[in-house]
Coordinates of C-alpha atoms and ligand atoms in Angstrom, one line a residue:
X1450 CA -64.0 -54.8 8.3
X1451 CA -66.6 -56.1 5.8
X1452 CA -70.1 -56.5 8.2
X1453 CA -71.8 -59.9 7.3
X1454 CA -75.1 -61.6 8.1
X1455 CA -74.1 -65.1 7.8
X1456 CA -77.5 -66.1 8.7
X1457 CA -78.5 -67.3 4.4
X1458 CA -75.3 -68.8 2.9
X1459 CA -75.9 -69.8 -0.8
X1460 CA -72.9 -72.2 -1.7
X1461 CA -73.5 -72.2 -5.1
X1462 CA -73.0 -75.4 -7.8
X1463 CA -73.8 -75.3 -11.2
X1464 CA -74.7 -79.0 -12.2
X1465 CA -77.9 -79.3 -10.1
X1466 CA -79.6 -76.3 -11.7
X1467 CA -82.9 -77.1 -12.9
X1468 CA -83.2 -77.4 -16.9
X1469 CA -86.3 -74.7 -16.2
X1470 CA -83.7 -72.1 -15.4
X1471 CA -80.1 -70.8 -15.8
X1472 CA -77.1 -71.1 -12.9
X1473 CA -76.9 -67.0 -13.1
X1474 CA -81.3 -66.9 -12.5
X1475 CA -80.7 -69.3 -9.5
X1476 CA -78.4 -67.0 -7.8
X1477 CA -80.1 -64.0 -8.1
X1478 CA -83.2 -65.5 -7.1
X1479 CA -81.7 -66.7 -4.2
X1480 CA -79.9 -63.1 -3.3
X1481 CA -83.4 -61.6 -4.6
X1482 CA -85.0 -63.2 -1.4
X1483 CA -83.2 -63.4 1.1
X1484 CA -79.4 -65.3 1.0
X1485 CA -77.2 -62.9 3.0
X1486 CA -73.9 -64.4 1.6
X1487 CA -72.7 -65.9 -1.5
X1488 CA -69.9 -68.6 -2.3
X1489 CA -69.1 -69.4 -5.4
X1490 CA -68.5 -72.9 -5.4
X1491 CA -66.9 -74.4 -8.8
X1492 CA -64.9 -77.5 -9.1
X1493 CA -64.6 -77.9 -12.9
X1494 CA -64.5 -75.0 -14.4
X1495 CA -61.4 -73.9 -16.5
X1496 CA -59.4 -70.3 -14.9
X1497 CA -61.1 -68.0 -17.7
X1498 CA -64.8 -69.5 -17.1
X1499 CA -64.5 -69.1 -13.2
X1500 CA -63.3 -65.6 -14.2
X1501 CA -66.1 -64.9 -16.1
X1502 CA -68.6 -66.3 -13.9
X1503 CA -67.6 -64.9 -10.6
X1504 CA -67.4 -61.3 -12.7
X1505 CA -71.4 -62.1 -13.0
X1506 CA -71.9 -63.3 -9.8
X1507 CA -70.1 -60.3 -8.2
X1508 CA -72.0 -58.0 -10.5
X1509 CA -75.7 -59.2 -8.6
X1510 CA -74.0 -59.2 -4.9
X1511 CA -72.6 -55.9 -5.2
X1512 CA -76.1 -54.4 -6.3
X1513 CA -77.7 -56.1 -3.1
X1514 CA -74.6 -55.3 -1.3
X1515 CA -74.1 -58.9 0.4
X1516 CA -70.3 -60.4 0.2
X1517 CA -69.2 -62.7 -2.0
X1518 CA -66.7 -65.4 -1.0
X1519 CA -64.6 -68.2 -3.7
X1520 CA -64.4 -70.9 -3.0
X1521 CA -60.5 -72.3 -2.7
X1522 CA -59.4 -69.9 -5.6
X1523 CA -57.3 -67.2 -3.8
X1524 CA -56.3 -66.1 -7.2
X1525 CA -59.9 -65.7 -8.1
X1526 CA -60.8 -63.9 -5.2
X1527 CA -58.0 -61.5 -5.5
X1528 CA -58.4 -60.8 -9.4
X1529 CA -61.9 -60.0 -8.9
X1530 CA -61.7 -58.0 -5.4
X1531 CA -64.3 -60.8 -4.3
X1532 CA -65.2 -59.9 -0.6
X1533 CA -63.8 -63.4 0.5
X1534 CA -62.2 -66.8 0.2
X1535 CA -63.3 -70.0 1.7
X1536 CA -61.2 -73.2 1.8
X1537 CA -61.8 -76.7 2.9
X1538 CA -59.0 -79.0 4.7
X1539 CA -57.0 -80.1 1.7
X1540 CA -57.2 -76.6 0.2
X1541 CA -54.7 -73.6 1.0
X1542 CA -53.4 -73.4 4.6
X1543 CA -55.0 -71.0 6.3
X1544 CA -52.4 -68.8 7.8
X1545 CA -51.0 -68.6 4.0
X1546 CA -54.7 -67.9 2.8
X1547 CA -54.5 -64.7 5.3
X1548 CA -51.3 -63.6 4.2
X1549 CA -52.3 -63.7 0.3
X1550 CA -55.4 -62.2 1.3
X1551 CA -54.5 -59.4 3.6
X1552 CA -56.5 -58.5 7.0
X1553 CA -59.4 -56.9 5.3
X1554 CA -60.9 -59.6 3.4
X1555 CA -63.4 -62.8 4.8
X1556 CA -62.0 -65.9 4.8
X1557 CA -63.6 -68.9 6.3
X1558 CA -62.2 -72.7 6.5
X1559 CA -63.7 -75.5 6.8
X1560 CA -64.4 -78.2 10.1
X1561 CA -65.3 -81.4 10.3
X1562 CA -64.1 -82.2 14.0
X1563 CA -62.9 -81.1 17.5
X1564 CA -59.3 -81.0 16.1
X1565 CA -59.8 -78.9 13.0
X1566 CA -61.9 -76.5 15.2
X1567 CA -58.8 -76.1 17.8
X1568 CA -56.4 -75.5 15.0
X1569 CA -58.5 -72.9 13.6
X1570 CA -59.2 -71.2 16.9
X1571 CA -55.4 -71.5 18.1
X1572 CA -54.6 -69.8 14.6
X1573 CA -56.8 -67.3 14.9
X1574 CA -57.3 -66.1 11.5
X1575 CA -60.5 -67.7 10.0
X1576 CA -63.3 -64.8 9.9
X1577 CA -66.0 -67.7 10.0
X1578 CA -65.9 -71.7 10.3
X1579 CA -68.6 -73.9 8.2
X1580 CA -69.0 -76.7 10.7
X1581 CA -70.0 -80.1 8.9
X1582 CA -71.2 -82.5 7.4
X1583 CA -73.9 -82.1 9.4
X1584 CA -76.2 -84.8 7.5
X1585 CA -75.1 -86.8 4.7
X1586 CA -75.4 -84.9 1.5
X1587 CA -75.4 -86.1 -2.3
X1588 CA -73.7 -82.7 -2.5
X1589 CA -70.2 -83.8 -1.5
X1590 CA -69.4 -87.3 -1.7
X1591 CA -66.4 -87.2 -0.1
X1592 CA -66.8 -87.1 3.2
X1593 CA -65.6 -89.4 6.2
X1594 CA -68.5 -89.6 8.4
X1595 CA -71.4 -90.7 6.1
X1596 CA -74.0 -90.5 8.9
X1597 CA -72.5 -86.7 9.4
X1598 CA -70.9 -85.5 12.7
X1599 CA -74.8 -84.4 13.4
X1600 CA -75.8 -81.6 16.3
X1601 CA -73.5 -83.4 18.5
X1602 CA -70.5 -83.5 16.4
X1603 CA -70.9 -79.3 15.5
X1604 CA -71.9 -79.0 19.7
X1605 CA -68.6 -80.1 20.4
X1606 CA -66.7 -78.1 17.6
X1607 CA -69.1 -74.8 19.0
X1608 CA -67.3 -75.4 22.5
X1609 CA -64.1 -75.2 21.0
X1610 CA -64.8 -71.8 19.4
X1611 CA -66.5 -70.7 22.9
X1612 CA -63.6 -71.5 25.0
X1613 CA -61.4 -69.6 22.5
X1614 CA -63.7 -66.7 22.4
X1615 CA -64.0 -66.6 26.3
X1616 CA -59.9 -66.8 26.5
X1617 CA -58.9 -64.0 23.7
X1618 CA -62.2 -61.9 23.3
X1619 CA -62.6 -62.7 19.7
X1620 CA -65.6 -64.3 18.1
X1621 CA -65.3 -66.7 15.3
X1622 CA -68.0 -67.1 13.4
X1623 CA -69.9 -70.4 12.1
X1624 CA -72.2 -71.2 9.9
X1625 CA -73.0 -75.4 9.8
X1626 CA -73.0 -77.3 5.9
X1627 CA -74.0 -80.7 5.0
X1628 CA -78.0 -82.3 4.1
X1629 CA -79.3 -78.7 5.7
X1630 CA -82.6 -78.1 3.4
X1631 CA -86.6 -76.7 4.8
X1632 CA -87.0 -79.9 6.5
X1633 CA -84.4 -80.0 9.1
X1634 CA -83.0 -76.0 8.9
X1635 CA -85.3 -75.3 12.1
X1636 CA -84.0 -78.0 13.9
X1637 CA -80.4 -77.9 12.9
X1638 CA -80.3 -74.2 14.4
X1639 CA -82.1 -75.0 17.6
X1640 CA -79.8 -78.2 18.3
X1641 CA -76.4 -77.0 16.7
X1642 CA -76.2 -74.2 19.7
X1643 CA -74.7 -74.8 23.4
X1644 CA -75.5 -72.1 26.4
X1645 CA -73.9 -68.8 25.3
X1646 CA -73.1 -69.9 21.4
X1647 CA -74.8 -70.7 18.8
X1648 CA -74.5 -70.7 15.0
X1649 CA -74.4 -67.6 12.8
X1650 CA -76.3 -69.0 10.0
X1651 CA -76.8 -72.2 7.8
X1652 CA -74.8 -72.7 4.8
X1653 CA -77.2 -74.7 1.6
X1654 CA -76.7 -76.0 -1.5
X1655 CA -79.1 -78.3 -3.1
X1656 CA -82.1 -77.1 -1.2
X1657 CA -81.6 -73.6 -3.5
X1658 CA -79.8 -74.3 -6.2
X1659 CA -81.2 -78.0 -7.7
X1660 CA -84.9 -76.1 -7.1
X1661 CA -86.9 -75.2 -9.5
X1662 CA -88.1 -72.0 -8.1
X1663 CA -84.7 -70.8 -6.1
X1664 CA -86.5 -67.6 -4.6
X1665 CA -89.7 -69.5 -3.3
X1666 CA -86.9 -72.0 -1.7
X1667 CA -84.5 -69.2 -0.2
X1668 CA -87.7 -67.3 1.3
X1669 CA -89.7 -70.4 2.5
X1670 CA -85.7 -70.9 3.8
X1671 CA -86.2 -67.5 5.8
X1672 CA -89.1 -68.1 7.5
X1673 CA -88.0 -71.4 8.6
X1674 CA -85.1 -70.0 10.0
X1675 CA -87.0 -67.1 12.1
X1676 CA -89.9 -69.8 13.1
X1677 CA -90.0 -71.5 16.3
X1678 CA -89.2 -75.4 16.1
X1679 CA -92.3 -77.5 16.6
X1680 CA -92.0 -79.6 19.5
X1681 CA -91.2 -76.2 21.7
X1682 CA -94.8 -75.3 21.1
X1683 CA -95.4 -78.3 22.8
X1684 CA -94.1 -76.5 26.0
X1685 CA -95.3 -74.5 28.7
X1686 CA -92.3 -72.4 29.7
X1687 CA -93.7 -71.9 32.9
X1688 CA -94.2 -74.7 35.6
X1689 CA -98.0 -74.2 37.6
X1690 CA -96.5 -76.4 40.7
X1691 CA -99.6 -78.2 39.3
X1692 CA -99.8 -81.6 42.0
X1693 CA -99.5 -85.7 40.4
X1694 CA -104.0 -85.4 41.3
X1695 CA -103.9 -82.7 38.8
X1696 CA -101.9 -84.9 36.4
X1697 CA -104.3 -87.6 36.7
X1698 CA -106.7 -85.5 36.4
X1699 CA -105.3 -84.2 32.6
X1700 CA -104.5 -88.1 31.7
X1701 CA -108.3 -89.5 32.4
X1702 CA -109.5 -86.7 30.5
X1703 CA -107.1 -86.9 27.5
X1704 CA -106.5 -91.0 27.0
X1705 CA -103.3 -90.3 26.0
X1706 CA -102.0 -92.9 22.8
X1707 CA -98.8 -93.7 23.6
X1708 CA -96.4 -95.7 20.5
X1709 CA -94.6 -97.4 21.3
X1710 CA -91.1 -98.8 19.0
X1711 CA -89.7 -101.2 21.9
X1712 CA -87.9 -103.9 22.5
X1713 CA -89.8 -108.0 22.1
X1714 CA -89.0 -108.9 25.6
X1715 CA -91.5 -106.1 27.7
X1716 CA -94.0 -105.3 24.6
X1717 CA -96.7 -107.2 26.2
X1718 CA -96.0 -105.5 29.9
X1719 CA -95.7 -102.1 28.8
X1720 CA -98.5 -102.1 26.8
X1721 CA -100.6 -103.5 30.3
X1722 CA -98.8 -101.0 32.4
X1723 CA -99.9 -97.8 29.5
X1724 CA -103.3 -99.3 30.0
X1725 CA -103.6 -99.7 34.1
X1726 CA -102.9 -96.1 33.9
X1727 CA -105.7 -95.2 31.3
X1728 CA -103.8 -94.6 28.1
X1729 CA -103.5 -96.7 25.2
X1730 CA -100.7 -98.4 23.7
X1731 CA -100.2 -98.4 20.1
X1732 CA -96.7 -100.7 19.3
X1733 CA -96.1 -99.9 15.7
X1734 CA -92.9 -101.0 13.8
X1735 CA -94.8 -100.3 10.4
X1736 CA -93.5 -96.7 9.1
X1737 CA -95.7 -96.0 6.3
X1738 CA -98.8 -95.0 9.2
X1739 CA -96.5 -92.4 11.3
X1740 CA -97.5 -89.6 9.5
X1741 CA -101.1 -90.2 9.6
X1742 CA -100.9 -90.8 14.0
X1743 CA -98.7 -88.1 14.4
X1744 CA -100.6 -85.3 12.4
X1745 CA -104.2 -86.6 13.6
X1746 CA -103.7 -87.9 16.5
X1747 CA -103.6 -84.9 19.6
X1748 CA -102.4 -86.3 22.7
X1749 CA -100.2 -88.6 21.0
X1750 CA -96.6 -89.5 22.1
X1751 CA -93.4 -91.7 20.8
X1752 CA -91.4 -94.4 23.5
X1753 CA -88.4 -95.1 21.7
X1754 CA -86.3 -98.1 23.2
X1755 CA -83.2 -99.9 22.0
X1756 CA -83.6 -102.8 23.9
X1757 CA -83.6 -105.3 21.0
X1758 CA -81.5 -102.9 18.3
X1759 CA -81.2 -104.3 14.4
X1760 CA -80.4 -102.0 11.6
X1761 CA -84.0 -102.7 10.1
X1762 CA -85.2 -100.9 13.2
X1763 CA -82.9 -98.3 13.1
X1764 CA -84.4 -97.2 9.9
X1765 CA -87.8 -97.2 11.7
X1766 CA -86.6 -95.4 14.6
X1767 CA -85.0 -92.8 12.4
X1768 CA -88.6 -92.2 10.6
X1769 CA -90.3 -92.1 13.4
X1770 CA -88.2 -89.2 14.9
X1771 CA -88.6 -87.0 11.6
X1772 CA -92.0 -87.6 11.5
X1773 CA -92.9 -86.6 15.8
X1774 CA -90.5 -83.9 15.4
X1775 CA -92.2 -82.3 12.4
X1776 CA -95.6 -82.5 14.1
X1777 CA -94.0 -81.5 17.3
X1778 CA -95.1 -84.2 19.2
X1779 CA -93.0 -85.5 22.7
X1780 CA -90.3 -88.2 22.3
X1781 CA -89.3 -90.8 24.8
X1782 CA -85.8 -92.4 24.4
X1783 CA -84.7 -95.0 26.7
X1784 CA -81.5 -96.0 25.0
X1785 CA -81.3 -99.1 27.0
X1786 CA -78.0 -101.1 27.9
X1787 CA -76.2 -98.6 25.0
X1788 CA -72.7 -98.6 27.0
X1789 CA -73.0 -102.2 26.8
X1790 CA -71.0 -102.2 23.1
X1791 CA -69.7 -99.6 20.8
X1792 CA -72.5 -100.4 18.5
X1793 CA -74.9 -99.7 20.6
X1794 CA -73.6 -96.5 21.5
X1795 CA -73.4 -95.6 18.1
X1796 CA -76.9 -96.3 17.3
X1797 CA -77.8 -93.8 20.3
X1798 CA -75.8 -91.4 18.4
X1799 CA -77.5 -91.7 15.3
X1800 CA -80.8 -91.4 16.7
X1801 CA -80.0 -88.2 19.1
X1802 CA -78.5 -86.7 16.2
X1803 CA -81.9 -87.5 13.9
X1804 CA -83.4 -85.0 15.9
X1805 CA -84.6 -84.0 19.2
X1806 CA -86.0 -85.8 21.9
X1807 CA -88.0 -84.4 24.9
X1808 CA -87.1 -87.0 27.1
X1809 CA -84.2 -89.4 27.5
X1810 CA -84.7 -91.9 30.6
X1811 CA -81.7 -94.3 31.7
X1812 CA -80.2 -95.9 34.6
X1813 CA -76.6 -93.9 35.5
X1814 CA -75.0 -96.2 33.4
X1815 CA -76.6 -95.8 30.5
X1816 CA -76.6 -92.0 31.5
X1817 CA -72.8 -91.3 31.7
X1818 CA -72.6 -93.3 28.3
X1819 CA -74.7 -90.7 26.7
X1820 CA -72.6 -88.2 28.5
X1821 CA -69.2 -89.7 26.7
X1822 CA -71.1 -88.7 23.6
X1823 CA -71.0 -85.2 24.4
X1824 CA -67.4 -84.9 25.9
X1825 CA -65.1 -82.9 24.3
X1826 CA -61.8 -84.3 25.4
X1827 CA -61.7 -87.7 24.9
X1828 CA -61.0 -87.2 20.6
X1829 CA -58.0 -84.7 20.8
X1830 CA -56.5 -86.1 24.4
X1831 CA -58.0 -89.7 24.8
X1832 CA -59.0 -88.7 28.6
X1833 CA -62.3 -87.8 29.9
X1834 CA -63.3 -84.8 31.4
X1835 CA -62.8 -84.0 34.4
X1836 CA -66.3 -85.0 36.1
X1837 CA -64.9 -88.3 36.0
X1838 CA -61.8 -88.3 36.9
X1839 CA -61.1 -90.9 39.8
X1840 CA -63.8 -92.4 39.2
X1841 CA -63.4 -96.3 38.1
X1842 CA -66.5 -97.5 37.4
X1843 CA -70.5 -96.1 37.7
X1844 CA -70.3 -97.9 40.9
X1845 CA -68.0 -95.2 42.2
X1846 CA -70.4 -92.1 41.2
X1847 CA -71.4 -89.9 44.2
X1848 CA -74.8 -88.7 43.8
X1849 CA -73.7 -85.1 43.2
X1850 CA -72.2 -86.5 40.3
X1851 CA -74.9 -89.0 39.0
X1852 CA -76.9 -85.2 39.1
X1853 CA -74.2 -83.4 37.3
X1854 CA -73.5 -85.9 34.8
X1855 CA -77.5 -85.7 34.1
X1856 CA -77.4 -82.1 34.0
X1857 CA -74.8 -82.3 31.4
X1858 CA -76.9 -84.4 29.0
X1859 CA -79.8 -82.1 29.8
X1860 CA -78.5 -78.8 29.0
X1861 CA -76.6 -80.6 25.8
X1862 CA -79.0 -82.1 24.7
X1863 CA -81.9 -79.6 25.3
X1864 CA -83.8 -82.6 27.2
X1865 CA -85.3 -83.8 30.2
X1866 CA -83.2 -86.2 31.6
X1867 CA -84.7 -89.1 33.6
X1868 CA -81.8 -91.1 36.1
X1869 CA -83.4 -94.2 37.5
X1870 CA -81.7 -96.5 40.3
X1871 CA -82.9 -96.4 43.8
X1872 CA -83.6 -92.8 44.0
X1873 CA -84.3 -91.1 41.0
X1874 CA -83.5 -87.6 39.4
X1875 CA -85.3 -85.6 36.9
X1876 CA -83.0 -83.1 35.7
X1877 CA -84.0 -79.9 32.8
X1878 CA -80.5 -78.0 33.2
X1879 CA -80.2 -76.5 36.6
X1880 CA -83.9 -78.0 38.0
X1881 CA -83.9 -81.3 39.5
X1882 CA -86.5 -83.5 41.5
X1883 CA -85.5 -86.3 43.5
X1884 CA -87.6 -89.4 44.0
X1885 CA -87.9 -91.9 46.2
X1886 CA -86.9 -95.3 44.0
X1887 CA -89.9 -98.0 43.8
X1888 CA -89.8 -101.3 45.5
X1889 CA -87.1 -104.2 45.2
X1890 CA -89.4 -106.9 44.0
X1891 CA -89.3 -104.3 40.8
X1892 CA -86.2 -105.9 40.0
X1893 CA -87.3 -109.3 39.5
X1894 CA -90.0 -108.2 36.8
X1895 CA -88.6 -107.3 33.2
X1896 CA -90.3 -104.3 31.7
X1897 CA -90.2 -102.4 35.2
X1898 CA -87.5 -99.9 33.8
X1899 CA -89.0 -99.9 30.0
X1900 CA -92.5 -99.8 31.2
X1901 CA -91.6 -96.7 33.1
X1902 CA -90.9 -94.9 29.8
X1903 CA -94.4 -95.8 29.0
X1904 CA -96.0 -94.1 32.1
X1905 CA -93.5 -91.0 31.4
X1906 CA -94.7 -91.3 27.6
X1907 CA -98.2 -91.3 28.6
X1908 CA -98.1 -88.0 30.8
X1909 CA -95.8 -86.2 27.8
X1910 CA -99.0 -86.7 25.6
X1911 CA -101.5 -85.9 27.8
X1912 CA -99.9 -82.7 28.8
X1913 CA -99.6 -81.9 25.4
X1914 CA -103.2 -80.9 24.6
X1915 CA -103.1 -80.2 20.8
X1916 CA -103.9 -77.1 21.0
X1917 CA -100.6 -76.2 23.2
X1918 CA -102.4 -75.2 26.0
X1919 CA -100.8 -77.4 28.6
X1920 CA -100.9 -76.6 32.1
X1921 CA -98.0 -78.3 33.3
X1922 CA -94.7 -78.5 31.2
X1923 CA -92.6 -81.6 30.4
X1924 CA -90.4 -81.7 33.6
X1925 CA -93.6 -81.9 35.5
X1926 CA -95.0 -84.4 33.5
X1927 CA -92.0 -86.3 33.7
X1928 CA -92.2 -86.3 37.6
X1929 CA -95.8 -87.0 37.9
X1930 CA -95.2 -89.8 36.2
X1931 CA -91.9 -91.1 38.1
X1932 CA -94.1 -90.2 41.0
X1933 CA -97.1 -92.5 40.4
X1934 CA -94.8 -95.6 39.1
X1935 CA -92.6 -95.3 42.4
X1936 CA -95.7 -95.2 44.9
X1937 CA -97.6 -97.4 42.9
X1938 CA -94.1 -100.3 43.2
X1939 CA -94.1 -98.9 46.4
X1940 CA -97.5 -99.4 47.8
X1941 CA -97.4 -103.2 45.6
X1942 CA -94.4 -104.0 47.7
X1943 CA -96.2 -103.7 51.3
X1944 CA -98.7 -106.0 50.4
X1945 CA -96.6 -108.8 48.4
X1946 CA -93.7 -110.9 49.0
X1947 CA -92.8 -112.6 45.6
X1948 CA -92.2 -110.8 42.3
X1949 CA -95.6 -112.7 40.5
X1950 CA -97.9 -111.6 43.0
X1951 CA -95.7 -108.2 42.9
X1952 CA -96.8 -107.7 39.4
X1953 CA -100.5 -108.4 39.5
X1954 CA -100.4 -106.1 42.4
X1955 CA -98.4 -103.4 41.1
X1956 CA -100.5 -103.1 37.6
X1957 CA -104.0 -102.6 40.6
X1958 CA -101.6 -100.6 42.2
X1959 CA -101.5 -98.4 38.9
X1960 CA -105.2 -98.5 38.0
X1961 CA -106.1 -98.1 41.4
X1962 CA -104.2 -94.8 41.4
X1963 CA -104.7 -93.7 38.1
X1964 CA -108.4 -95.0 37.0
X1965 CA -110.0 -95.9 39.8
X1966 CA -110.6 -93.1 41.1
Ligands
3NM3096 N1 -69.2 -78.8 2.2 P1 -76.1 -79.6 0.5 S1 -71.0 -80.4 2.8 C1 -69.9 -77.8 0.1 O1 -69.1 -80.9 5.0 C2 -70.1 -78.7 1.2 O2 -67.7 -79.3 4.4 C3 -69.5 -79.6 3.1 O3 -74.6 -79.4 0.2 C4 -68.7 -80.0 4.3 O4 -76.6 -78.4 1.1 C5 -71.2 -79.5 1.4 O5 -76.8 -79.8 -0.9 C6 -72.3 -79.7 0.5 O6 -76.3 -80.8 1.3 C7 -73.6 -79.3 1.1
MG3097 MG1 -62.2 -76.7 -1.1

């Protein structure tokens, strides 16, 4: 068997090349600096010209000694002793692919969802899998999804090759396809895995061949690929058990700027609440200045809440997460009421498949709707799995499966997972911290829930220092804050009895705790 480092796939295409250059000067460029494997993608070319091109192509791979795989044309493959064969969903069957081919060459087929993955892994004779679209592409028009299946949508097609692997011993490989280019590579990698599995490589088209200078791209591709995402810089591996005084302690000296993107109805209490607690509020819907906060701006962090969805803010929202991802600064999303319609849901999928968040904070509801985005059962059988079964509405959730619901989300969606209610949970995968709920006259205030996320928000960007040299990680920050909101509602509560004296006392409560000290 062939060895192959999927890790730089070139899909090549001949009518973005630059006028600067040739198609043949693209690809050896590309294999010149560091594309592990070659497909020779061609959709108009007559029998003779493919023949003659792949003849080329082959020439350059064989002198680096890295495969090289055609794309759909067995025939091809075969007349030039090409190392491999991909095909997509409307091309050759698989299982007759492997029998033209024979055991010893690479073929790979392509996935777009959960059910495609299963009949690939039940057949058992795909080498590799390019999961996708991941991101709409200009590439290839055709495809269903045009926001892209995402990380969530390859997540859920990487289980179904882990459970296969697990079951028969054999690994499939994957590469994911669709809109991957220097910009997201990084983060594509780090989201597009699940504990124990995780992509072989990235599979590119335009970001090579449409550039003008295809070995700077595939080499500036490289090092993306080996560097650590952004925001992880952002975190101390290690907790310090460091107290919430310690915490206050980091937020008076840092005056932490939290933006805010929320919802009309709480802007003007969460921007009071940010400020009892000694931070700023910034609430910024206007685009065009992210860039300029997030790479000036050190203890800076982003409170992202759905409250008042509308596509216009979608578009905003969808900014704002490229931009604080690319500086690596902390996300907040409080993807509020999103079981409440499908739509809703689907905007939360969108934006946790933009890119990564650091903290998503929701009442169990909102929770185990997030959770329905990660199932993998409910699109081939129409059931859910089996954490719910028997369970008929939230209402019926014990608390050890509120937790393991929230550890689900966690561990899926790399995040700290905040589940508010009258206790609450702070879950990071197998970590949790329970806290006491705040007082009931917090009901009867709106912005109580959202103006958490601020508080939560405000410790993210003060225990980011800018310089990454946080002493407490986001979990902690994340409980020191649902520490100090819940004692200071708590501590309001004793000494009012109506929710508007509640809220005059519970913003003192905050200062009192926070700034006054
Ligand atoms: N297959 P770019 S997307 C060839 O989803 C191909 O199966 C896809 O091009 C799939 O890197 C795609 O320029 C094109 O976005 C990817
Ligand atoms: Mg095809």
């Amino acid at each position: 068997m062939i060895e192959v480092d999927y890790s730089v796939y070139l899909v090549t295409d001949s009518t973005m090349v630059p006028e600067s250059s040739t198609f043949l000067k693209q690809v050896e460029d590309s294999i010149n600096n560091g594309a592990t494997l070659i497909q020779l993608r061609e959709k108009k070319l007559s029998t003779l010209d493919f023949i003659e091109r792949a003849k080329q192509v082959h020439e350059l791979t064989k002198q680096k000694g890295i495969p090289l795989i055609i794309n759909d044309r067995i025939d091809i493959a075969l007349a030039i002793d090409a190392e491999g064969v991909h095909v997509g969903q409307d091309d050759m069957p698989a299982i007759l692919a492997r029998k033209l081919l024979g055991p010893n060459k690479i073929l790979g087929v392509t996935c777009s969802n959960v059910e495609e993955a299963k009949t690939v892994a039940e057949e058992g004779i795909a080498d590799y899998v390019g999961l996708g679209t991941v991101y709409k592409t200009n590439t290839k028009k055709d495809v269903k999804d045009p926001e892209g299946t995402g990380p969530i949508g390859i997540r859920k097609m990487l289980q179904v090759l882990f459970k296969y692997q697990k079951d028969t011993g054999k690994k499939i490989y994957s590469v994911a396809i669709g809109g991957i280019n220097h910009s997201n590579a990084n983060k594509v990698l780090y989201q597009c895995s699940i504990p124990g599995y995780g992509l072989d490589g990235l599979a590119v088209v335009s970001c090579i061949m449409a550039n003008e200078d295809a070995g700077k791209a595939t080499r500036e591709l490289v090092e993306i690929i080996l560097s650590r995402p952004e925001w992880t810089k952002n975190i101390t591996e290690t907790r310090s058990k460091c107290q919430l005084e310690d915490k206050l302690k980091s937020l008076r000296q840092n005056k932490p700027l939290v933006h805010h993107i929320t919802n009309n109805v709480v802007k003007n209490f969460s921007a009071n609440v940010t400020l009892a607690i000694g931070a700023s509020p910034i609430m910024s819907e206007l685009p065009e200045e992210y860039e300029e906060f997030a790479s000036t701006i050190p203890n800076l962090s982003l409170v992202l809440n759905l409250g008042t969805p509308s596509s216009n803010l979608m578009e905003v929202f969808k900014h704002a997460i490229k931009v604080y991802n690319k500086h690596g600064k902390h996300i907040l999303f409080d993807p509020v009421a999103c079981g409440a319609s499908k739509a809703r849901l689907e905007c939360s999928r969108i934006l946790l498949n933009t890119g990564q968040v650091s903290v998503i904070k929701g009442n169990v509801g909102e929770i185990s709707s997030i959770w329905k985005l990660t199932s993998t059962y409910e699109e081939s059988t129409g059931n859910q799995a089996s954490l719910m079964q028997g369970v008929d509405s939230i209402a019926d959730l014990s608390e050890d499966q509120i937790i393991e619901i929230g550890r689900e989300v966690s561990i899926d969606f790399k995040t700290v997972v905040v589940i508010t209610g009258v206790n609450n949970y702070v879950i990071d995968g197998y970590t949790f911290e329970k806290i006491k709920g705040g007082h009931q006259l917090m009901s009867y205030i709106t912005g109580t829930g959202c103006s958490l996320g601020s508080t939560i928000g405000a410790f993210l960007a003060s225990a980011a220092d800018g310089n990454f040299k946080s002493t407490f990680n986001v979990f902690d920050a994340v409980v020191g804050a649902v520490e100090l909101y819940n004692l200071a509602g708590n501590n309001a509560g004793k000494v009012s009895s109506s929710p508007g004296t509640f809220m005059t006392n519970f913003i003192d409560q905050l200062y009192s705790m926070s700034v006054a000290q």
